[in-house]
mmCIF file of C-alpha atoms in Angstrom:
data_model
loop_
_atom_site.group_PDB
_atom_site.id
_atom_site.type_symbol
_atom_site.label_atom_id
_atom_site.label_comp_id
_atom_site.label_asym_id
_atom_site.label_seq_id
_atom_site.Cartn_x
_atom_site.Cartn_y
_atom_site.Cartn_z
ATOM 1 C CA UNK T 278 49.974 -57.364 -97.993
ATOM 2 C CA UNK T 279 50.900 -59.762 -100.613
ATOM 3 C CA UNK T 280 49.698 -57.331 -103.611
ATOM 4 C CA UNK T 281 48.060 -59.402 -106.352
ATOM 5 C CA UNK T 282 47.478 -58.241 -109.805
ATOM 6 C CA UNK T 283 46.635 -59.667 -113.626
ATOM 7 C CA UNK T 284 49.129 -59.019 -115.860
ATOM 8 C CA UNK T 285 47.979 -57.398 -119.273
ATOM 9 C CA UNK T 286 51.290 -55.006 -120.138
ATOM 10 C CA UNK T 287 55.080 -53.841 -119.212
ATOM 11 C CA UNK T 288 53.096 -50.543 -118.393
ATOM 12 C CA UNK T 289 51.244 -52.171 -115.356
ATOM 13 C CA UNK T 290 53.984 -51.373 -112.527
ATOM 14 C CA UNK T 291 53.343 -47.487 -113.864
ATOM 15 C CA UNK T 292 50.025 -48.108 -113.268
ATOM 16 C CA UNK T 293 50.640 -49.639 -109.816
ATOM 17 C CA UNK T 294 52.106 -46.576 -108.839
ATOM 18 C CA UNK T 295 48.629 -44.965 -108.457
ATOM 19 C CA UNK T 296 47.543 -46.761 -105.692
ATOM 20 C CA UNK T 297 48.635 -44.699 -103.865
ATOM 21 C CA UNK T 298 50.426 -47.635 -101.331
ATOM 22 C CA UNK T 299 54.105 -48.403 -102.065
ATOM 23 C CA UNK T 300 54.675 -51.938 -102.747
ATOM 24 C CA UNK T 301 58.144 -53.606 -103.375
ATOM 25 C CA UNK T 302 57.914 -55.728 -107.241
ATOM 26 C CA UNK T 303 58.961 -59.163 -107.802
ATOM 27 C CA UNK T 304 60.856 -59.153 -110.813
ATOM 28 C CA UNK T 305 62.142 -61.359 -113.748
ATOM 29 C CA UNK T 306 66.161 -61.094 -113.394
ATOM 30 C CA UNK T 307 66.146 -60.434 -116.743
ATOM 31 C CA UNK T 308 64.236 -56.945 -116.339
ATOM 32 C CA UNK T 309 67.279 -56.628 -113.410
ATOM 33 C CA UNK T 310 69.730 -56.611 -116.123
ATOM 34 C CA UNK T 311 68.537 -53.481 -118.149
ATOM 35 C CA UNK T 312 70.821 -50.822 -118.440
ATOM 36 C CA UNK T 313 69.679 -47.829 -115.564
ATOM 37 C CA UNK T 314 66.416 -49.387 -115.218
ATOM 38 C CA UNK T 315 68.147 -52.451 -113.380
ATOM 39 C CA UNK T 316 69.713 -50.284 -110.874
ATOM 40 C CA UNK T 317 66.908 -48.186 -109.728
ATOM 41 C CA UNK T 318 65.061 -51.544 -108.925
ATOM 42 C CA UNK T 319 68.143 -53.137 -107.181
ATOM 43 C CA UNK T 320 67.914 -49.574 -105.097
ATOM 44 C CA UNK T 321 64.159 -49.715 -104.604
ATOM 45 C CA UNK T 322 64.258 -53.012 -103.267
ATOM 46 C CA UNK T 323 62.751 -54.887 -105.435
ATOM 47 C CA UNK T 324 62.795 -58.968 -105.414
ATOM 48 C CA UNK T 325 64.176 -60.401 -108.651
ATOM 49 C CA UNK T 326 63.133 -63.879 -109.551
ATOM 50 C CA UNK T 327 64.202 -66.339 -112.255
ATOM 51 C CA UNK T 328 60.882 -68.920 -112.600
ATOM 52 C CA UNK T 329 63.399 -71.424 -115.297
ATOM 53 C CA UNK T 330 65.710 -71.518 -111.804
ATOM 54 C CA UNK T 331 63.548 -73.074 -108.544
ATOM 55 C CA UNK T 332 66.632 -73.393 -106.790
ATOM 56 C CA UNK T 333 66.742 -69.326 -105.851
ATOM 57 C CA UNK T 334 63.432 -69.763 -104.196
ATOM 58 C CA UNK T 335 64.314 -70.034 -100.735
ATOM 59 C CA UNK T 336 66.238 -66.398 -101.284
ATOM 60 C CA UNK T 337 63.601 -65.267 -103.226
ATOM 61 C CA UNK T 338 61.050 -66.655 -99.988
ATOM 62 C CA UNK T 339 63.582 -65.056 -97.352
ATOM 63 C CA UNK T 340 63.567 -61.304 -98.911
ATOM 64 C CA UNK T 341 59.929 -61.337 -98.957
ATOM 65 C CA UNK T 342 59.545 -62.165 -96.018
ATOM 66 C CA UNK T 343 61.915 -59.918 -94.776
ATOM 67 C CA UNK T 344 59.904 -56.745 -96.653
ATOM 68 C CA UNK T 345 56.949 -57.893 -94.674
ATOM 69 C CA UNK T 346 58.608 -58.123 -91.497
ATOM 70 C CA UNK T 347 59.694 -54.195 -92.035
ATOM 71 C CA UNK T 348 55.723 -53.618 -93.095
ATOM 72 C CA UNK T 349 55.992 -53.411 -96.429
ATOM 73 C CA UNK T 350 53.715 -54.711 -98.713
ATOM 74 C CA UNK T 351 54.611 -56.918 -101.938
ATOM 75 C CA UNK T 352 53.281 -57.062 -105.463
ATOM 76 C CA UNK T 353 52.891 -60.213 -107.397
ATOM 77 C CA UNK T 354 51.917 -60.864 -110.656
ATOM 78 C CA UNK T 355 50.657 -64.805 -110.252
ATOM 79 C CA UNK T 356 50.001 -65.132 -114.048
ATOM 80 C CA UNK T 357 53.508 -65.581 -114.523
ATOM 81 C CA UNK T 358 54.249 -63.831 -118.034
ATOM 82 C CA UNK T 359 51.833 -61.125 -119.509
ATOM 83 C CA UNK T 360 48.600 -61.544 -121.544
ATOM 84 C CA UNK T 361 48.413 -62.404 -125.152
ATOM 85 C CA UNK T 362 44.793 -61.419 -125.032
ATOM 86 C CA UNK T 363 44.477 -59.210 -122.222
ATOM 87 C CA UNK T 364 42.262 -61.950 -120.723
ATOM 88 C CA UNK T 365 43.368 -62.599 -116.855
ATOM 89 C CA UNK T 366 45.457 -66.069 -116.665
ATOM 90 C CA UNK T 367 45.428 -68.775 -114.408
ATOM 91 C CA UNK T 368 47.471 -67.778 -111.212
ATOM 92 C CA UNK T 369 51.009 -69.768 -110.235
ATOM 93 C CA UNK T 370 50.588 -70.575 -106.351
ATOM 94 C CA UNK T 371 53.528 -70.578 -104.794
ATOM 95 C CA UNK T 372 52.993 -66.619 -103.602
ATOM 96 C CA UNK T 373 49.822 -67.564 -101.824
ATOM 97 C CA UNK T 374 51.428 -70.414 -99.935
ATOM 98 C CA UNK T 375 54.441 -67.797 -98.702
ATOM 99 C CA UNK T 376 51.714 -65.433 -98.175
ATOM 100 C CA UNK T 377 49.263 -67.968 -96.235
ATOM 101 C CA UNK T 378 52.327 -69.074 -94.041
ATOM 102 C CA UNK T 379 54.084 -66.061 -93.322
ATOM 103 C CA UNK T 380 49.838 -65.036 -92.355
ATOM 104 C CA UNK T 381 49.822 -62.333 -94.820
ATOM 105 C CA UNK T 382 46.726 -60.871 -96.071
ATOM 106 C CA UNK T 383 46.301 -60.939 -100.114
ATOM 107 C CA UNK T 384 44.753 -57.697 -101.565
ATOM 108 C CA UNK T 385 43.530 -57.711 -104.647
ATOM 109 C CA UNK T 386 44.349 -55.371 -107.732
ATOM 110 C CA UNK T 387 42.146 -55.126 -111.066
ATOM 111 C CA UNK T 388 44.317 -53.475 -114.046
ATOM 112 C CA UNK T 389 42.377 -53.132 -117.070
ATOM 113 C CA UNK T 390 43.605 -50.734 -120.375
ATOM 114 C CA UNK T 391 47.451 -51.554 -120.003
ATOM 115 C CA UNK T 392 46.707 -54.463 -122.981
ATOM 116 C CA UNK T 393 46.213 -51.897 -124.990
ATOM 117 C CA UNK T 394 48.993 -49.331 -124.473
ATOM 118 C CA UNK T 395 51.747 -51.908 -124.943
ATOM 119 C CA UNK T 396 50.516 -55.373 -125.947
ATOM 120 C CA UNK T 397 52.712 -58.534 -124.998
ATOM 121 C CA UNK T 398 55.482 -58.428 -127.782
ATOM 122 C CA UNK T 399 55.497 -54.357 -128.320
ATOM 123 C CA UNK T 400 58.373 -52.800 -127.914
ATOM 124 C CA UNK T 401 57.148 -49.211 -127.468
ATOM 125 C CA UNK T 402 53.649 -47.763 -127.052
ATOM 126 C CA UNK T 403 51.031 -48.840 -129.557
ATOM 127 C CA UNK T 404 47.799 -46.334 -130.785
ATOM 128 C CA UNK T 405 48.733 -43.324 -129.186
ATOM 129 C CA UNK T 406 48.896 -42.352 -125.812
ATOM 130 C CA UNK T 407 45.542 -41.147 -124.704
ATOM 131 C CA UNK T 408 43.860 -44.599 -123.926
ATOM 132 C CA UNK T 409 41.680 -45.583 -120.560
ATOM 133 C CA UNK T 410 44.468 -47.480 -118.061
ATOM 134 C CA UNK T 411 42.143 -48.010 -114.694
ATOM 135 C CA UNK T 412 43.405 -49.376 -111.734
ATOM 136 C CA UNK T 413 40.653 -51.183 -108.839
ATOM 137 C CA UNK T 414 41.953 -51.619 -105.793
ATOM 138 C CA UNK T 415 39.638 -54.553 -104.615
ATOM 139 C CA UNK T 416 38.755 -54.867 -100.438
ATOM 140 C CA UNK T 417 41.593 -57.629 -98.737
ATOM 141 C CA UNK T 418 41.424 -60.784 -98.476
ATOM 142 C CA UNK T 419 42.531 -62.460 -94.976
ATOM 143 C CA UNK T 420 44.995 -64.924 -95.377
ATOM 144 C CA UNK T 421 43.075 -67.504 -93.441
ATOM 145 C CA UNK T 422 39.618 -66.930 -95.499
ATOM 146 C CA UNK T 423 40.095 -70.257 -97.408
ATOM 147 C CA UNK T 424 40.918 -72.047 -94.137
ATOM 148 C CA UNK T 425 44.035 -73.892 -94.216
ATOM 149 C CA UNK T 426 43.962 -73.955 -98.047
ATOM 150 C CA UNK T 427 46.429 -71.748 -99.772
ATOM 151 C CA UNK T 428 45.266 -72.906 -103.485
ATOM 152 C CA UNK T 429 42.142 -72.230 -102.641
ATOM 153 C CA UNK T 430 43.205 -68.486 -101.694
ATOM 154 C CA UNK T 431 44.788 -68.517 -104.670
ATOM 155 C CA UNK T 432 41.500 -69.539 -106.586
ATOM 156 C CA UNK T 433 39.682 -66.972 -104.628
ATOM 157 C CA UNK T 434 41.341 -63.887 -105.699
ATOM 158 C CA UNK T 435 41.800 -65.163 -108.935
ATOM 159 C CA UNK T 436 38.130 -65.067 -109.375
ATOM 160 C CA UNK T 437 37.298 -61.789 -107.406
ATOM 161 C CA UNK T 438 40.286 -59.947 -109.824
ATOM 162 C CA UNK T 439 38.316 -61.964 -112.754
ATOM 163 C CA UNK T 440 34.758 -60.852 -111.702
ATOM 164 C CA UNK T 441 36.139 -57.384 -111.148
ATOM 165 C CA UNK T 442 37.290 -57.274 -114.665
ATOM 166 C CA UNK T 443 34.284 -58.134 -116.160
ATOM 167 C CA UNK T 444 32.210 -55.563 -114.430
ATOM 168 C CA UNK T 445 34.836 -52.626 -115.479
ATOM 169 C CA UNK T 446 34.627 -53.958 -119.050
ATOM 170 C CA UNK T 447 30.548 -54.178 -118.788
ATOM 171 C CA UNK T 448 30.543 -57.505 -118.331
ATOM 172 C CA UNK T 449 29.159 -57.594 -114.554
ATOM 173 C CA UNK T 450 25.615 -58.723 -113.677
ATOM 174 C CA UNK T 451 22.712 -57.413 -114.393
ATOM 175 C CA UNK T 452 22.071 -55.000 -112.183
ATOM 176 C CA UNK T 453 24.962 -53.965 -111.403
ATOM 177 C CA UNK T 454 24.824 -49.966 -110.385
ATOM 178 C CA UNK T 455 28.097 -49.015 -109.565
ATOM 179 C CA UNK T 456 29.506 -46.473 -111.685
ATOM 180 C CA UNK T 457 32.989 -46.427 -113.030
ATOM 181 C CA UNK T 458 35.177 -43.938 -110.879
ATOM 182 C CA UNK T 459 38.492 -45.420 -110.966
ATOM 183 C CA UNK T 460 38.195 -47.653 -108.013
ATOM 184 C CA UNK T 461 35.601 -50.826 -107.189
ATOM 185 C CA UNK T 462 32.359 -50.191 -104.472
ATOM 186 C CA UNK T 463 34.307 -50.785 -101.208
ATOM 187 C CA UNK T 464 37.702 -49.712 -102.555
ATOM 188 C CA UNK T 465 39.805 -46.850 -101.623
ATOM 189 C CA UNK T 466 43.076 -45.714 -100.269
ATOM 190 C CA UNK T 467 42.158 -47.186 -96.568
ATOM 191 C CA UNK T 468 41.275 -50.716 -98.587
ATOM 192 C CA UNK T 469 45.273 -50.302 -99.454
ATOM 193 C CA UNK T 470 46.818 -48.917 -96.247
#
């Protein structure tokens, strides 16, 4: 899968790591250069990207590729950059096109409670360390579902993530009786595997 999630927080790759699906990050090179930290990515894998350089992309396009050749699945954050507001941001498209060409379903990731752990700007953990992180693993979305139309796809899990984080924050529609267990209605390990 490409792996899409909103960004709220530094803390969300922790989070990812309860999905219980290993996914290989796409990185800003300047998280790469972090003392120990930088390493351990290099080792796991992960993709590092510099979005003020396009020229990289076709490397960038290649090792992606290449992880979902070997069956691995990718995460993305589209937004770009964090949230100010923890309020999800409109999504940068050039994932879903790889995704949509390479025929690589998208699936879907709602992180919600991250904002407030480490806001955009914090440099440690802010207001303790017993708050609510939760982590929806939303059903997949074929990579053909918008048609030939990867912008579309892109719009379309953009507003499913969006939708899901309005129901988790009780902003849903009415009648909405799904209760609040840590994963979305028609979520679950197998929706990741």
């Amino acid at each position: 899968y490409l792996v899409i999630c909103n960004h709220q927080s530094l803390v969300d790759s922790l989070a990812m790591l309860r999905i219980g699906h290993q996914v290989k990050f796409i990185s800003h090179a300047k998280v790469f250069k972090a003392p120990m930290l930088g390493a351990a990515m290099r080792i796991c894998g992960y993709v590092s990207v510099d979005p003020g350089n396009p020229f990289p992309a076709p490397r960038v396009a290649r090792e992606i590729e290449g992880w979902w050749t070997l069956g691995e699945s990718v995460c993305l954050y589209p937004e770009g950059t964090r949230s100010s507001d923890g309020e999800i941001q409109p999504f940068k498209r050039g994932g879903f096109r790889l995704a949509h060409g390479a025929q690589v379903g998208i699936l879907p990731v709602a992180i919600d409670g991250t904002h407030e752990v480490m806001p955009k700007g914090a440099l440690t953990f802010v207001g303790g360390f017993f708050k609510r992180v939760r982590v929806h693993v939303l059903p997949p979305i074929p990579w053909d579902a918008c048609g030939d139309d990867p912008i579309a796809l892109s719009r379309l899990t953009h507003d499913t993530i969006a939708a899901e984080l309005d129901r988790m924050r009780g902003r849903g529609t009415v009648g909405d009786s799904s209760t609040d267990t840590g994963r979305s209605p028609g979520s679950g390990r197998a929706a990741a595997g």
